[in-house]
Coordinates of C-alpha atoms in Angstrom, one line a residue:
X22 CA 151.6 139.1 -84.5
X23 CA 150.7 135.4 -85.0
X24 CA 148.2 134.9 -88.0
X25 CA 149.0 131.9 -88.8
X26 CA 152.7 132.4 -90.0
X27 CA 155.9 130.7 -89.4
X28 CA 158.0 131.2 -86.8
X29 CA 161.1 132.5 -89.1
X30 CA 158.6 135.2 -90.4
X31 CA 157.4 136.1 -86.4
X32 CA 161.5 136.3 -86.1
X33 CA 161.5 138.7 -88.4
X34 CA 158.9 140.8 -87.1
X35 CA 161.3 141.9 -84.1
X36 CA 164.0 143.4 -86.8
X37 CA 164.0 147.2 -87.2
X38 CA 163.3 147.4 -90.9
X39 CA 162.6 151.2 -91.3
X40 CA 166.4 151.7 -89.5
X41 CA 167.9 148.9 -91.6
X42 CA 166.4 150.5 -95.1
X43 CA 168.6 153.7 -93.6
X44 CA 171.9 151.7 -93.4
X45 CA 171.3 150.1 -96.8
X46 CA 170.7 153.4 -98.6
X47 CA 173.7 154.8 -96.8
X48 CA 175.7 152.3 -98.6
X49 CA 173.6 152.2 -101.7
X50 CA 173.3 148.2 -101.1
X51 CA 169.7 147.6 -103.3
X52 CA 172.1 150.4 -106.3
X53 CA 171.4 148.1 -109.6
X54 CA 169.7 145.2 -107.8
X55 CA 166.6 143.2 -109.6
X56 CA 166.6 140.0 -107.7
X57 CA 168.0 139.4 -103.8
X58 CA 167.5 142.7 -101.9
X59 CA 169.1 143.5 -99.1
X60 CA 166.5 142.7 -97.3
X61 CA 166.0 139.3 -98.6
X62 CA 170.0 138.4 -98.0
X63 CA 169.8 139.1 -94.7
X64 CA 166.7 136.7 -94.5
X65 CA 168.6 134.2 -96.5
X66 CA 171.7 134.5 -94.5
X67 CA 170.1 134.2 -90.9
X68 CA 168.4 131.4 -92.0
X69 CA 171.0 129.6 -92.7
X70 CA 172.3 130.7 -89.1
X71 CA 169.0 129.5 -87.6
X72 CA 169.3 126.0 -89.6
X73 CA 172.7 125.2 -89.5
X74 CA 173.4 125.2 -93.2
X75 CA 177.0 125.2 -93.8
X76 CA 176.8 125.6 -97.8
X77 CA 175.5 128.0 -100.8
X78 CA 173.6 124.8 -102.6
X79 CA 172.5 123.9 -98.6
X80 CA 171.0 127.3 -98.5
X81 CA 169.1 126.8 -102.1
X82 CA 168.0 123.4 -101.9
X83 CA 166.0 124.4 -98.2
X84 CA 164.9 127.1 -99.2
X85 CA 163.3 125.4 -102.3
X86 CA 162.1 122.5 -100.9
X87 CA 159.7 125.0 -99.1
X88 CA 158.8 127.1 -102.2
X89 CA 155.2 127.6 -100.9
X90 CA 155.9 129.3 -98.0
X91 CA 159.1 131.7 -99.1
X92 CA 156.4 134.7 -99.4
X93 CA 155.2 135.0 -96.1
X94 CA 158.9 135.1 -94.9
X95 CA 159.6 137.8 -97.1
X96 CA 161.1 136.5 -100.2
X97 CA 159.6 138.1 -103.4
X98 CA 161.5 135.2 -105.3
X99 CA 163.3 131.7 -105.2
X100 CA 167.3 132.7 -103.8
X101 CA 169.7 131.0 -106.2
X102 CA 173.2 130.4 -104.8
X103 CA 174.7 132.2 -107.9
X104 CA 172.6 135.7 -106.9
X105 CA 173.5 134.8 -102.7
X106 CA 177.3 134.5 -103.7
X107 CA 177.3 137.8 -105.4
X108 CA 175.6 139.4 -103.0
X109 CA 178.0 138.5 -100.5
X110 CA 180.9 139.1 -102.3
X111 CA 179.7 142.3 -104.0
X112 CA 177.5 144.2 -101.1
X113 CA 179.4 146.3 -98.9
X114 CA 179.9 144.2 -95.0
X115 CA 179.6 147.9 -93.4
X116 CA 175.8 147.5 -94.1
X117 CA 175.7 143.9 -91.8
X118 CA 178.2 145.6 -89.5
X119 CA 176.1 148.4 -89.2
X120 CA 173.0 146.2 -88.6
X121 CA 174.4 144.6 -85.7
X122 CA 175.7 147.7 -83.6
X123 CA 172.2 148.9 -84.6
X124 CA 170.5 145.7 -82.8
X125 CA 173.1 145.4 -79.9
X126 CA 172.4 148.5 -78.9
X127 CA 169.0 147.9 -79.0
X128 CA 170.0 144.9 -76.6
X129 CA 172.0 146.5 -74.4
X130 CA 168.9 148.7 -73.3
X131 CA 166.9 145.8 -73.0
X132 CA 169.2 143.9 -70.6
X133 CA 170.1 146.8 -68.9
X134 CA 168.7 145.9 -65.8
X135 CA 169.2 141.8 -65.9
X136 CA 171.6 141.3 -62.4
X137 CA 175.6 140.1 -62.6
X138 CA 176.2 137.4 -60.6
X139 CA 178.2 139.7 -58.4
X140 CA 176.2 142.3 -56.1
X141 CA 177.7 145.6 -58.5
X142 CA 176.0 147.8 -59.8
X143 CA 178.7 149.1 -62.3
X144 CA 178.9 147.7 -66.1
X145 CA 181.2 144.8 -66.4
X146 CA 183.2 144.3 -70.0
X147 CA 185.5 141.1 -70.4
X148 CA 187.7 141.5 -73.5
X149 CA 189.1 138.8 -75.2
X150 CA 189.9 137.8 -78.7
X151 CA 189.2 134.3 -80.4
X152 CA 191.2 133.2 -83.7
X153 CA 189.1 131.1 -86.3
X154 CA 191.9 129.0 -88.8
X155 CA 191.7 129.2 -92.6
X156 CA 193.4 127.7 -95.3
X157 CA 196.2 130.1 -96.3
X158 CA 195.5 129.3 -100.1
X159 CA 192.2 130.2 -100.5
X160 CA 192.1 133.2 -98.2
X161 CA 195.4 134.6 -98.6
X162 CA 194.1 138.1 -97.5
X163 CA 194.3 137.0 -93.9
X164 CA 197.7 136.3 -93.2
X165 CA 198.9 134.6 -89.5
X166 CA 201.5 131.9 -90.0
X167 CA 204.0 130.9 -92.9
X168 CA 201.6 128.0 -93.8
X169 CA 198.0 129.2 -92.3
X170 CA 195.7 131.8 -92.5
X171 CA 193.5 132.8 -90.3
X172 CA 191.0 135.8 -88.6
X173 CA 190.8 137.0 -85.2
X174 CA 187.5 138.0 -83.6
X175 CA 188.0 140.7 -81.4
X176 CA 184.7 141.0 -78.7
X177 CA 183.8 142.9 -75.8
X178 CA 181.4 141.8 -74.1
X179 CA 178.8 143.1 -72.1
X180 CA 178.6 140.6 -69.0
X181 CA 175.1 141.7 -68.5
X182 CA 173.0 139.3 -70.7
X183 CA 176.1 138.2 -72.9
X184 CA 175.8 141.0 -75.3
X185 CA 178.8 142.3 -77.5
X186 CA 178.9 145.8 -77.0
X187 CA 182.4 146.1 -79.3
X188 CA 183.2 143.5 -82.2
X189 CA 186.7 143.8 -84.8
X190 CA 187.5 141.6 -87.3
X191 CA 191.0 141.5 -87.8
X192 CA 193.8 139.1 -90.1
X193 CA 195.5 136.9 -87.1
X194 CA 198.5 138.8 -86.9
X195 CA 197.1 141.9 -84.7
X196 CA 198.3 141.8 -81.6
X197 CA 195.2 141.7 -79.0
X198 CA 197.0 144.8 -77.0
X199 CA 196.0 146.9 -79.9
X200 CA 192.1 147.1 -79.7
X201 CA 192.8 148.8 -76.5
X202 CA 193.4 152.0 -78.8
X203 CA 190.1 151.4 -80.5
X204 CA 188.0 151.5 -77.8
X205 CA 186.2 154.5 -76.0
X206 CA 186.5 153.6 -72.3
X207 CA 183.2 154.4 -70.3
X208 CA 183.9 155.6 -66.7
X209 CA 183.0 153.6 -64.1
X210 CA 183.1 150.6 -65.7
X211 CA 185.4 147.8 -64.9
X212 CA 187.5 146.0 -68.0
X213 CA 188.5 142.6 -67.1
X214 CA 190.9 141.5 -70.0
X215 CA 193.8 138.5 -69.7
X216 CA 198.1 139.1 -69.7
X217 CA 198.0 139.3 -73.2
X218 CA 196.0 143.1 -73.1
X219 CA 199.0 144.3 -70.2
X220 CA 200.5 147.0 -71.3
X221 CA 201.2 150.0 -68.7
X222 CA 200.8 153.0 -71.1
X223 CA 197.4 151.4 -72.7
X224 CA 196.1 150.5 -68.8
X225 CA 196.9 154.1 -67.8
X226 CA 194.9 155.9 -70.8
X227 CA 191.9 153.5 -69.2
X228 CA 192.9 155.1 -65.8
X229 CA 192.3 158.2 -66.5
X230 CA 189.4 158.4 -68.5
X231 CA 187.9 157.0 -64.6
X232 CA 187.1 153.3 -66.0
X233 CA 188.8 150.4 -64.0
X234 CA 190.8 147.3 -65.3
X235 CA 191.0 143.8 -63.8
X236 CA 193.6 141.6 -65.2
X237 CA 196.8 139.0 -64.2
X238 CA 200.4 139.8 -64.0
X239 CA 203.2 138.2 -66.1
X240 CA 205.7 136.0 -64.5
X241 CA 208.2 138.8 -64.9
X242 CA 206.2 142.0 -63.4
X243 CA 208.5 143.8 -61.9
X244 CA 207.3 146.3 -58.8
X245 CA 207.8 147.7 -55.2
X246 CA 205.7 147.4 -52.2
X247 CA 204.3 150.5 -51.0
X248 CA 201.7 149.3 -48.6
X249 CA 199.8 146.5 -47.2
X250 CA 196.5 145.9 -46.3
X251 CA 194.6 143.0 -43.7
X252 CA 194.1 140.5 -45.3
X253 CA 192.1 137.0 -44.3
X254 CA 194.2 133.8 -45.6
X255 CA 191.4 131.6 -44.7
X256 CA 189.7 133.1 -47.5
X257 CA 192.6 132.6 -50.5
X258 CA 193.7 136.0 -50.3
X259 CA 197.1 135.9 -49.4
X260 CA 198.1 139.6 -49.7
X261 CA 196.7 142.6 -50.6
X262 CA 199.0 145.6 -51.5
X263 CA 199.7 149.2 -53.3
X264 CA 202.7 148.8 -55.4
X265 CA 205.1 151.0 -57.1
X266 CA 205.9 149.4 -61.4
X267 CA 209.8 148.9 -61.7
X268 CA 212.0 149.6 -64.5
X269 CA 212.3 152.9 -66.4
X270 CA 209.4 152.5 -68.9
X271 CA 206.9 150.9 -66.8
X272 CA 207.0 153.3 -64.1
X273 CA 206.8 156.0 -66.8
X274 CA 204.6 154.7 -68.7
X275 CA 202.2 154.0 -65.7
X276 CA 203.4 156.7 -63.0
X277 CA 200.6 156.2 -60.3
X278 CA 200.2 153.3 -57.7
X279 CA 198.7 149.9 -58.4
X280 CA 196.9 147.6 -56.5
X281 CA 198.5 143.9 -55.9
X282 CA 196.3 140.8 -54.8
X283 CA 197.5 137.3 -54.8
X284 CA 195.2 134.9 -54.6
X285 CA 195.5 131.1 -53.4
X286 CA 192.3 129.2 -55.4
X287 CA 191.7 126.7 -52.5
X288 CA 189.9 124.3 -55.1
X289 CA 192.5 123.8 -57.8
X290 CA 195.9 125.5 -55.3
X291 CA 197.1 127.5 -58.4
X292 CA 198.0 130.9 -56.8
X293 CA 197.3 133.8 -59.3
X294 CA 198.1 137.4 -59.1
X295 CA 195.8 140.2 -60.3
X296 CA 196.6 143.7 -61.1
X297 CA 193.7 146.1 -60.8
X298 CA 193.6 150.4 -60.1
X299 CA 190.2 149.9 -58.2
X300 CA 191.4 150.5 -54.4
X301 CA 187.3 150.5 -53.2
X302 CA 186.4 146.9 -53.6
X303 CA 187.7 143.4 -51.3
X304 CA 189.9 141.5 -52.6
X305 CA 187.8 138.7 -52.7
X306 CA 185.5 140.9 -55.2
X307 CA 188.4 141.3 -57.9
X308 CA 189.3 138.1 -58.0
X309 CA 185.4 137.1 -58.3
X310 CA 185.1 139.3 -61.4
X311 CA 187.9 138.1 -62.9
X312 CA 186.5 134.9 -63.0
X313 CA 183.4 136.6 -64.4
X314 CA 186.0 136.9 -67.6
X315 CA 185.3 133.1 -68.7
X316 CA 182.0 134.3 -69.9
X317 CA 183.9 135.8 -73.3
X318 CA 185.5 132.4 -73.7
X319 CA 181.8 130.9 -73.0
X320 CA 180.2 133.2 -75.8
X321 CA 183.1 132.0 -78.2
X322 CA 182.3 128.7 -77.7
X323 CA 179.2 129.0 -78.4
X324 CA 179.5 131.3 -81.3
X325 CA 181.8 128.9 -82.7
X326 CA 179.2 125.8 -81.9
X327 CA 175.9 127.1 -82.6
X328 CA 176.3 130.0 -85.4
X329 CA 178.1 129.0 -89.1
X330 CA 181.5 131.4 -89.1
X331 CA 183.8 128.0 -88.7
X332 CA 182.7 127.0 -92.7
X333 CA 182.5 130.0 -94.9
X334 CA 180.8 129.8 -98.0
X335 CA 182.5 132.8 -99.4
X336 CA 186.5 133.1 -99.4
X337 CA 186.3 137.0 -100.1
X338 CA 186.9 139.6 -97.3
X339 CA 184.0 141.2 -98.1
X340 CA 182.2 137.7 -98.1
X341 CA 183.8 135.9 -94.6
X342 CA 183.1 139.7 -92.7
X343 CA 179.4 139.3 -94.5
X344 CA 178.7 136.3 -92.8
X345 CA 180.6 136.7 -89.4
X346 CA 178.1 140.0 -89.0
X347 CA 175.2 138.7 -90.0
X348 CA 175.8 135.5 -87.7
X349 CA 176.1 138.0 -84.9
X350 CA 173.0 140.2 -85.6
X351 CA 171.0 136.9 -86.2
X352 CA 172.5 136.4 -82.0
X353 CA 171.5 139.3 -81.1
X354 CA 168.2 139.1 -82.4
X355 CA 167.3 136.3 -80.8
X356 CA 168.5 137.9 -77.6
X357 CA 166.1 140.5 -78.4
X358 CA 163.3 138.3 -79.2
X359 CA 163.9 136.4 -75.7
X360 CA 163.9 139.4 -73.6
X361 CA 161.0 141.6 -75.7
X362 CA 158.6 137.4 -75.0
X363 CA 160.0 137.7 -71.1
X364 CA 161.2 133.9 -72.5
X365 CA 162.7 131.4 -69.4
X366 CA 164.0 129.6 -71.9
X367 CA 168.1 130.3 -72.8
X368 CA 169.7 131.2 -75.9
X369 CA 171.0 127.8 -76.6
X370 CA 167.4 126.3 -76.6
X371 CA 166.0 129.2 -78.5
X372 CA 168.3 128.5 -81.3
X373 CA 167.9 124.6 -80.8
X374 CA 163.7 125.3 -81.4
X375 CA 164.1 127.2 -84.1
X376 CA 166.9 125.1 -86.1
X377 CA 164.1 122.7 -86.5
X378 CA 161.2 124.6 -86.7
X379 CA 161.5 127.4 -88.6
X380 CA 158.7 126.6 -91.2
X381 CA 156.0 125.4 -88.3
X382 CA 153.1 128.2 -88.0
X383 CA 153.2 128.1 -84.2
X384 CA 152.2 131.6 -81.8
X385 CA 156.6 131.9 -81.2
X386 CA 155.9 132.9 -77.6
X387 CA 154.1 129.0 -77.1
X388 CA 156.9 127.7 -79.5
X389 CA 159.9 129.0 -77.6
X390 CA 158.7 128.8 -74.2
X391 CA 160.2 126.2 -71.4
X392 CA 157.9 122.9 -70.3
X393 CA 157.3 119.6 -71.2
X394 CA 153.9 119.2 -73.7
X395 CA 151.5 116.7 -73.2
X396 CA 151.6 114.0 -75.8
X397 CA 147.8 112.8 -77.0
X398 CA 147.5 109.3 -77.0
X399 CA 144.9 107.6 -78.9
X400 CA 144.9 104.5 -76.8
X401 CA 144.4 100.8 -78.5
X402 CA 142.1 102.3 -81.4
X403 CA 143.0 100.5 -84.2
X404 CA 146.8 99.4 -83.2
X405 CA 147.2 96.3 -84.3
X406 CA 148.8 93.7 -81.8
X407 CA 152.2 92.2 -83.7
X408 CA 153.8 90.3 -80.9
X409 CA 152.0 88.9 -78.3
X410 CA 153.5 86.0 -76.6

């Protein structure tokens, strides 16, 4: 692989180009294009992931400032910010969208076998949503309040390797509750979602299709005790019970039994009660993977801190879901190219090596790879002596 080229082009190396030249003819994407292939936008676009650049003239002026070296990563010409805004705006986002569920689920079967931090061997989802403000005036297509606009990122995610195995763009007024209906629920797995995805008729469409849900009553659940089960209180637990859903609707929409656990958190004292229709595990096991759920808010935060979707340089729909998807298959490429190099190194430092070092022509596996280098000295050669006292 390395001969001598950079490491954005060795990057590019690990993308499925054959696959990707399906998706863009699917959507006739290169239809009429002379300049700024499909191809080449995607290049463009995830390196201005990889670099932090947070404008179109950003994008052209780094590009050109390293004119020499624009071939070997694949561009066939200089990318003006004129042709890159057009692209965006014009090119269908189902072709980046596309691109991404094509190189998560080229992830998935890579981390397949990478351990949770609980001993289970069942897939783990958390579901969560994460709302990214916009100025109502220039992107009036994504209504949320009276005076902002704004876009909700609907993710969920795979907890094994931090891969998003489900991703919906939506304006910010969809109620979270309602990706439930998208999703195809696999069986056996275990959905650990917040109080803001409780709703009895949803969670009971999930029951039966065999998958299990994790998740926290309201303050106002309403239910009757059917049974108990031992519990240890020197553990947190403080009961563990089948219960019956109150009130008309609830019980019809959700007919069968429920399991109860209220758990004491002897570090902060908050007491917190999770809902759940998995009746196998402890108790101390559910409330473990619900905690598991902070890794969605984790991946958020850094989505938000190390990929660009906070400044858009596009105020289209077409142009903002451009970006968002191509900031998420750049992620999961690099998860790719971590696991493919067996790399010790995490995601965070990946990205932080290759924001500055895109251009070096350095083997990517040496590059990327945890451990201090040595640094040569050339001892008192010809150092001159400035200050001695």
């Amino acid at each position: 692989m390395y001969v001598g080229k950079t490491l954005f082009a060795q990057v590019m190396e690990f993308m499925p180009w054959t696959s990707f030249s399906r998706i863009v003819h699917r959507y006739q994407g290169n239809a009429g294009v002379r300049t700024l292939s499909c191809a080449e936008q995607f290049r463009a676009m995830a390196f201005a992931q990889l670099t932090w650049r947070e404008s179109l003239r950003d994008i052209e002026v780094s590009l050109s400032a390293n004119a020499t070296k624009l071939y070997a990563m694949g561009f066939r010409s200089t990318v003006k910010r004129s042709t890159l805004a057009d692209a965006n705006e014009s090119r269908d986002w189902r072709i980046w969208a596309d691109l991404a569920a094509l190189l998560i689920r080229r992830a998935r079967k890579l981390y397949v076998d990478q351990a949770l931090a609980l001993d289970l061997d069942s897939t783990v989802y958390a579901l969560d949503s994460s709302t990214i403000d916009l100025c109502l005036s220039l992107f009036d297509w994504a209504p949320f309040r009276s005076t902002k606009a704004a876009i909700k990122l609907h993710t969920l995610l795979d907890l094994r390797g931090a891969i998003p195995a489900f991703i919906h763009i939506s304006d910010g007024k969809l109620h979270d509750v309602n990706v439930l209906d998208m999703l195809t629920f696999e069986a056996g797995a275990f959905y650990v979602m917040d109080r803001g995805y409780l709703d009895f008729a949803r969670l009971y469409r999930l029951h039966q299709a065999g998958a299990f849900f994790v998740t926290r009553a309201k303050s106002n659940f309403n239910a009757r005790r059917v049974y108990s089960a031992p519990c240890d209180r020197s553990e947190g637990v403080i009961c563990d019970q089948r219960v019956a859903l109150g009130g008309f609707y609830a019980a019809h929409d959700y007919p069968e039994h429920m399991r109860r656990i209220r758990f004491k958190d002897p570090d902060s004292g908050k007491t917190l009660v999770f809902l759940t229709n998995n009746t196998a595990l402890p108790a101390l096991t559910i409330c473990a993977l619900y905690k598991q759920r902070w890794q969605v808010e984790l991946f958020f935060k850094w989505i938000k801190q190390h990929l660009r979707i906070k400044k858009f340089i596009g105020t289209s729909e077409n142009a903002v879901k451009t970006q968002i998807w191509c900031a998420v298959a750049t992620y999961v490429l690099i998860a790719i190219v971590k696991k493919e190099l067996h790399l010790d190194a995490s995601l965070y430092t990946c990205l932080q090596i290759l924001s500055v070092s895109v251009f070096e022509k350095t083997e990517i596996s040496c590059a990327l790879q945890l451990g201090e280098l040595p640094i040569k000295s050339d001892g008192d050669a010809n150092q001159l002596i400035l200050f001695d006292f």
